[in-house]
Amino acid sequence: MSGPIPDELSNIRGMSTLELGANELSGPIPAWLGSLPLLQWVILSGNELSGPIPAELGLLTELRRLDLDNNQLSGPIPTELGANTYLLQLSLAGNDLSGCIPGRLRDVRTNDLVDLDLPYCE
């Protein structure tokens, strides 16, 4: 696949997994992903996605795995991601993220946060 993440995917209300890694997707991660409450896995690694990580991903209360590594994402890590208590796996390395890492993310069991070379927010 190439180009932006198709907006038509926002109509699939029962979707629990969005696995689009290792494609040629480009453009921003759409904020509408946060309106899919049953999403448990979001795998978008290995694409050419750019722009910020949408704060709306923090609305995914069932999210267990978030893989956004090896894209062209920039800007801060949204503090809203730290509100998810079920998140077990987080991959963000290989982007151009800045600022600090929300302190609550250090509890995510499997993560690559040390590879970001960013301080933790307190």
PDB file of C-alpha atoms in Angstrom:
ATOM      1  CA  MET A   1       0.000   0.000   0.000  1.00  0.00           C
ATOM      2  CA  SER A   2       1.105   3.549  -0.602  1.00  0.00           C
ATOM      3  CA  GLY A   3      -0.258   7.009   0.041  1.00  0.00           C
ATOM      4  CA  PRO A   4      -2.244   8.140   3.081  1.00  0.00           C
ATOM      5  CA  ILE A   5      -4.051   5.813   5.472  1.00  0.00           C
ATOM      6  CA  PRO A   6      -7.498   5.459   3.842  1.00  0.00           C
ATOM      7  CA  ASP A   7     -10.256   7.376   5.617  1.00  0.00           C
ATOM      8  CA  GLU A   8     -12.650   4.556   4.717  1.00  0.00           C
ATOM      9  CA  LEU A   9     -11.081   2.510   7.512  1.00  0.00           C
ATOM     10  CA  SER A  10     -12.724   4.874  10.023  1.00  0.00           C
ATOM     11  CA  ASN A  11     -16.080   3.226   9.186  1.00  0.00           C
ATOM     12  CA  ILE A  12     -15.033  -0.182  10.547  1.00  0.00           C
ATOM     13  CA  ARG A  13     -16.337   0.204  14.097  1.00  0.00           C
ATOM     14  CA  GLY A  14     -15.624  -3.355  15.275  1.00  0.00           C
ATOM     15  CA  MET A  15     -11.944  -3.319  14.255  1.00  0.00           C
ATOM     16  CA  SER A  16      -9.588  -4.497  17.007  1.00  0.00           C
ATOM     17  CA  THR A  17      -6.363  -4.651  14.952  1.00  0.00           C
ATOM     18  CA  LEU A  18      -4.978  -2.199  12.428  1.00  0.00           C
ATOM     19  CA  GLU A  19      -1.839  -3.736  10.964  1.00  0.00           C
ATOM     20  CA  LEU A  20      -0.398  -1.703   8.089  1.00  0.00           C
ATOM     21  CA  GLY A  21       3.319  -1.982   8.845  1.00  0.00           C
ATOM     22  CA  ALA A  22       6.054  -2.259   6.205  1.00  0.00           C
ATOM     23  CA  ASN A  23       4.193  -0.478   3.429  1.00  0.00           C
ATOM     24  CA  GLU A  24       4.753   2.870   1.762  1.00  0.00           C
ATOM     25  CA  LEU A  25       2.098   4.802   3.648  1.00  0.00           C
ATOM     26  CA  SER A  26       2.735   8.541   3.833  1.00  0.00           C
ATOM     27  CA  GLY A  27       1.178  11.625   5.347  1.00  0.00           C
ATOM     28  CA  PRO A  28      -0.074  12.056   8.893  1.00  0.00           C
ATOM     29  CA  ILE A  29      -1.507   9.464  11.237  1.00  0.00           C
ATOM     30  CA  PRO A  30      -5.209  10.347  11.159  1.00  0.00           C
ATOM     31  CA  ALA A  31      -6.770  11.592  14.392  1.00  0.00           C
ATOM     32  CA  TRP A  32      -9.898   9.522  13.643  1.00  0.00           C
ATOM     33  CA  LEU A  33      -8.009   6.436  14.846  1.00  0.00           C
ATOM     34  CA  GLY A  34      -8.863   7.643  18.344  1.00  0.00           C
ATOM     35  CA  SER A  35     -12.568   7.214  17.543  1.00  0.00           C
ATOM     36  CA  LEU A  36     -12.252   3.435  17.082  1.00  0.00           C
ATOM     37  CA  PRO A  37     -12.742   2.376  20.707  1.00  0.00           C
ATOM     38  CA  LEU A  38     -12.158  -1.353  20.197  1.00  0.00           C
ATOM     39  CA  LEU A  39      -8.662  -0.999  18.713  1.00  0.00           C
ATOM     40  CA  GLN A  40      -6.199  -3.096  20.676  1.00  0.00           C
ATOM     41  CA  TRP A  41      -3.295  -3.242  18.205  1.00  0.00           C
ATOM     42  CA  VAL A  42      -2.124  -0.372  15.990  1.00  0.00           C
ATOM     43  CA  ILE A  43       0.886  -1.370  13.894  1.00  0.00           C
ATOM     44  CA  LEU A  44       2.079   1.317  11.491  1.00  0.00           C
ATOM     45  CA  SER A  45       5.842   0.763  11.707  1.00  0.00           C
ATOM     46  CA  GLY A  46       8.133   0.829   8.680  1.00  0.00           C
ATOM     47  CA  ASN A  47       6.226   3.367   6.598  1.00  0.00           C
ATOM     48  CA  GLU A  48       6.817   6.987   5.622  1.00  0.00           C
ATOM     49  CA  LEU A  49       4.244   8.540   7.945  1.00  0.00           C
ATOM     50  CA  SER A  50       5.033  12.106   8.987  1.00  0.00           C
ATOM     51  CA  GLY A  51       3.852  14.824  11.336  1.00  0.00           C
ATOM     52  CA  PRO A  52       2.974  14.516  15.004  1.00  0.00           C
ATOM     53  CA  ILE A  53       1.603  11.535  16.891  1.00  0.00           C
ATOM     54  CA  PRO A  54      -2.083  12.405  17.359  1.00  0.00           C
ATOM     55  CA  ALA A  55      -3.103  12.965  20.975  1.00  0.00           C
ATOM     56  CA  GLU A  56      -6.372  11.204  20.096  1.00  0.00           C
ATOM     57  CA  LEU A  57      -4.548   7.851  20.271  1.00  0.00           C
ATOM     58  CA  GLY A  58      -4.751   8.344  24.033  1.00  0.00           C
ATOM     59  CA  LEU A  59      -8.524   7.807  23.725  1.00  0.00           C
ATOM     60  CA  LEU A  60      -7.976   4.155  22.781  1.00  0.00           C
ATOM     61  CA  THR A  61      -8.686   2.727  26.215  1.00  0.00           C
ATOM     62  CA  GLU A  62      -8.325  -0.895  25.041  1.00  0.00           C
ATOM     63  CA  LEU A  63      -4.981  -0.343  23.271  1.00  0.00           C
ATOM     64  CA  ARG A  64      -2.420  -3.046  24.073  1.00  0.00           C
ATOM     65  CA  ARG A  65       0.182  -2.506  21.338  1.00  0.00           C
ATOM     66  CA  LEU A  66       1.258   0.655  19.525  1.00  0.00           C
ATOM     67  CA  ASP A  67       4.034   0.336  16.926  1.00  0.00           C
ATOM     68  CA  LEU A  68       4.923   3.602  15.191  1.00  0.00           C
ATOM     69  CA  ASP A  69       8.658   3.001  14.831  1.00  0.00           C
ATOM     70  CA  ASN A  70      10.690   3.683  11.688  1.00  0.00           C
ATOM     71  CA  ASN A  71       8.563   6.420  10.167  1.00  0.00           C
ATOM     72  CA  GLN A  72       9.171  10.152   9.819  1.00  0.00           C
ATOM     73  CA  LEU A  73       7.111  11.276  12.801  1.00  0.00           C
ATOM     74  CA  SER A  74       8.131  14.459  14.587  1.00  0.00           C
ATOM     75  CA  GLY A  75       7.198  16.573  17.577  1.00  0.00           C
ATOM     76  CA  PRO A  76       6.477  15.563  21.153  1.00  0.00           C
ATOM     77  CA  ILE A  77       5.036  12.307  22.449  1.00  0.00           C
ATOM     78  CA  PRO A  78       1.493  13.178  23.536  1.00  0.00           C
ATOM     79  CA  THR A  79       0.991  12.997  27.296  1.00  0.00           C
ATOM     80  CA  GLU A  80      -2.405  11.420  26.557  1.00  0.00           C
ATOM     81  CA  LEU A  81      -0.648   8.155  25.608  1.00  0.00           C
ATOM     82  CA  GLY A  82       0.375   7.777  29.244  1.00  0.00           C
ATOM     83  CA  ALA A  83      -3.270   7.546  30.321  1.00  0.00           C
ATOM     84  CA  ASN A  84      -3.665   4.085  28.795  1.00  0.00           C
ATOM     85  CA  THR A  85      -3.296   1.518  31.571  1.00  0.00           C
ATOM     86  CA  TYR A  86      -3.530  -1.542  29.276  1.00  0.00           C
ATOM     87  CA  LEU A  87      -0.667  -0.617  26.949  1.00  0.00           C
ATOM     88  CA  LEU A  88       1.841  -3.501  26.983  1.00  0.00           C
ATOM     89  CA  GLN A  89       4.024  -2.760  23.955  1.00  0.00           C
ATOM     90  CA  LEU A  90       5.193   0.595  22.599  1.00  0.00           C
ATOM     91  CA  SER A  91       7.624   1.171  19.712  1.00  0.00           C
ATOM     92  CA  LEU A  92       8.520   4.741  18.735  1.00  0.00           C
ATOM     93  CA  ALA A  93      12.236   4.601  17.742  1.00  0.00           C
ATOM     94  CA  GLY A  94      13.404   5.596  14.286  1.00  0.00           C
ATOM     95  CA  ASN A  95      11.452   8.857  14.205  1.00  0.00           C
ATOM     96  CA  ASP A  96      12.404  12.467  14.896  1.00  0.00           C
ATOM     97  CA  LEU A  97      10.512  12.891  18.170  1.00  0.00           C
ATOM     98  CA  SER A  98      11.344  15.736  20.550  1.00  0.00           C
ATOM     99  CA  GLY A  99      10.540  16.993  24.019  1.00  0.00           C
ATOM    100  CA  CYS A 100      10.225  14.499  26.817  1.00  0.00           C
ATOM    101  CA  ILE A 101       8.721  11.062  27.365  1.00  0.00           C
ATOM    102  CA  PRO A 102       5.555  11.073  29.499  1.00  0.00           C
ATOM    103  CA  GLY A 103       6.572   9.493  32.807  1.00  0.00           C
ATOM    104  CA  ARG A 104       3.666   7.037  32.866  1.00  0.00           C
ATOM    105  CA  LEU A 105       5.007   5.352  29.709  1.00  0.00           C
ATOM    106  CA  ARG A 106       7.986   3.956  31.613  1.00  0.00           C
ATOM    107  CA  ASP A 107       5.590   1.305  32.987  1.00  0.00           C
ATOM    108  CA  VAL A 108       4.908  -0.134  29.513  1.00  0.00           C
ATOM    109  CA  ARG A 109       6.294  -3.669  29.706  1.00  0.00           C
ATOM    110  CA  THR A 110       7.959  -3.812  26.264  1.00  0.00           C
ATOM    111  CA  ASN A 111       9.200  -0.535  24.830  1.00  0.00           C
ATOM    112  CA  ASP A 112      12.062   1.094  22.949  1.00  0.00           C
ATOM    113  CA  LEU A 113      11.975   4.385  24.837  1.00  0.00           C
ATOM    114  CA  VAL A 114      15.667   4.234  25.739  1.00  0.00           C
ATOM    115  CA  ASP A 115      16.447   4.397  22.005  1.00  0.00           C
ATOM    116  CA  LEU A 116      14.725   7.798  21.740  1.00  0.00           C
ATOM    117  CA  ASP A 117      17.454   9.493  23.793  1.00  0.00           C
ATOM    118  CA  LEU A 118      14.868  11.806  25.390  1.00  0.00           C
ATOM    119  CA  PRO A 119      14.405  12.639  29.080  1.00  0.00           C
ATOM    120  CA  TYR A 120      11.300  11.666  31.011  1.00  0.00           C
ATOM    121  CA  CYS A 121       8.777  14.354  31.889  1.00  0.00           C
ATOM    122  CA  GLU A 122       8.077  14.519  35.588  1.00  0.00           C
TER     123      GLU A 122
END
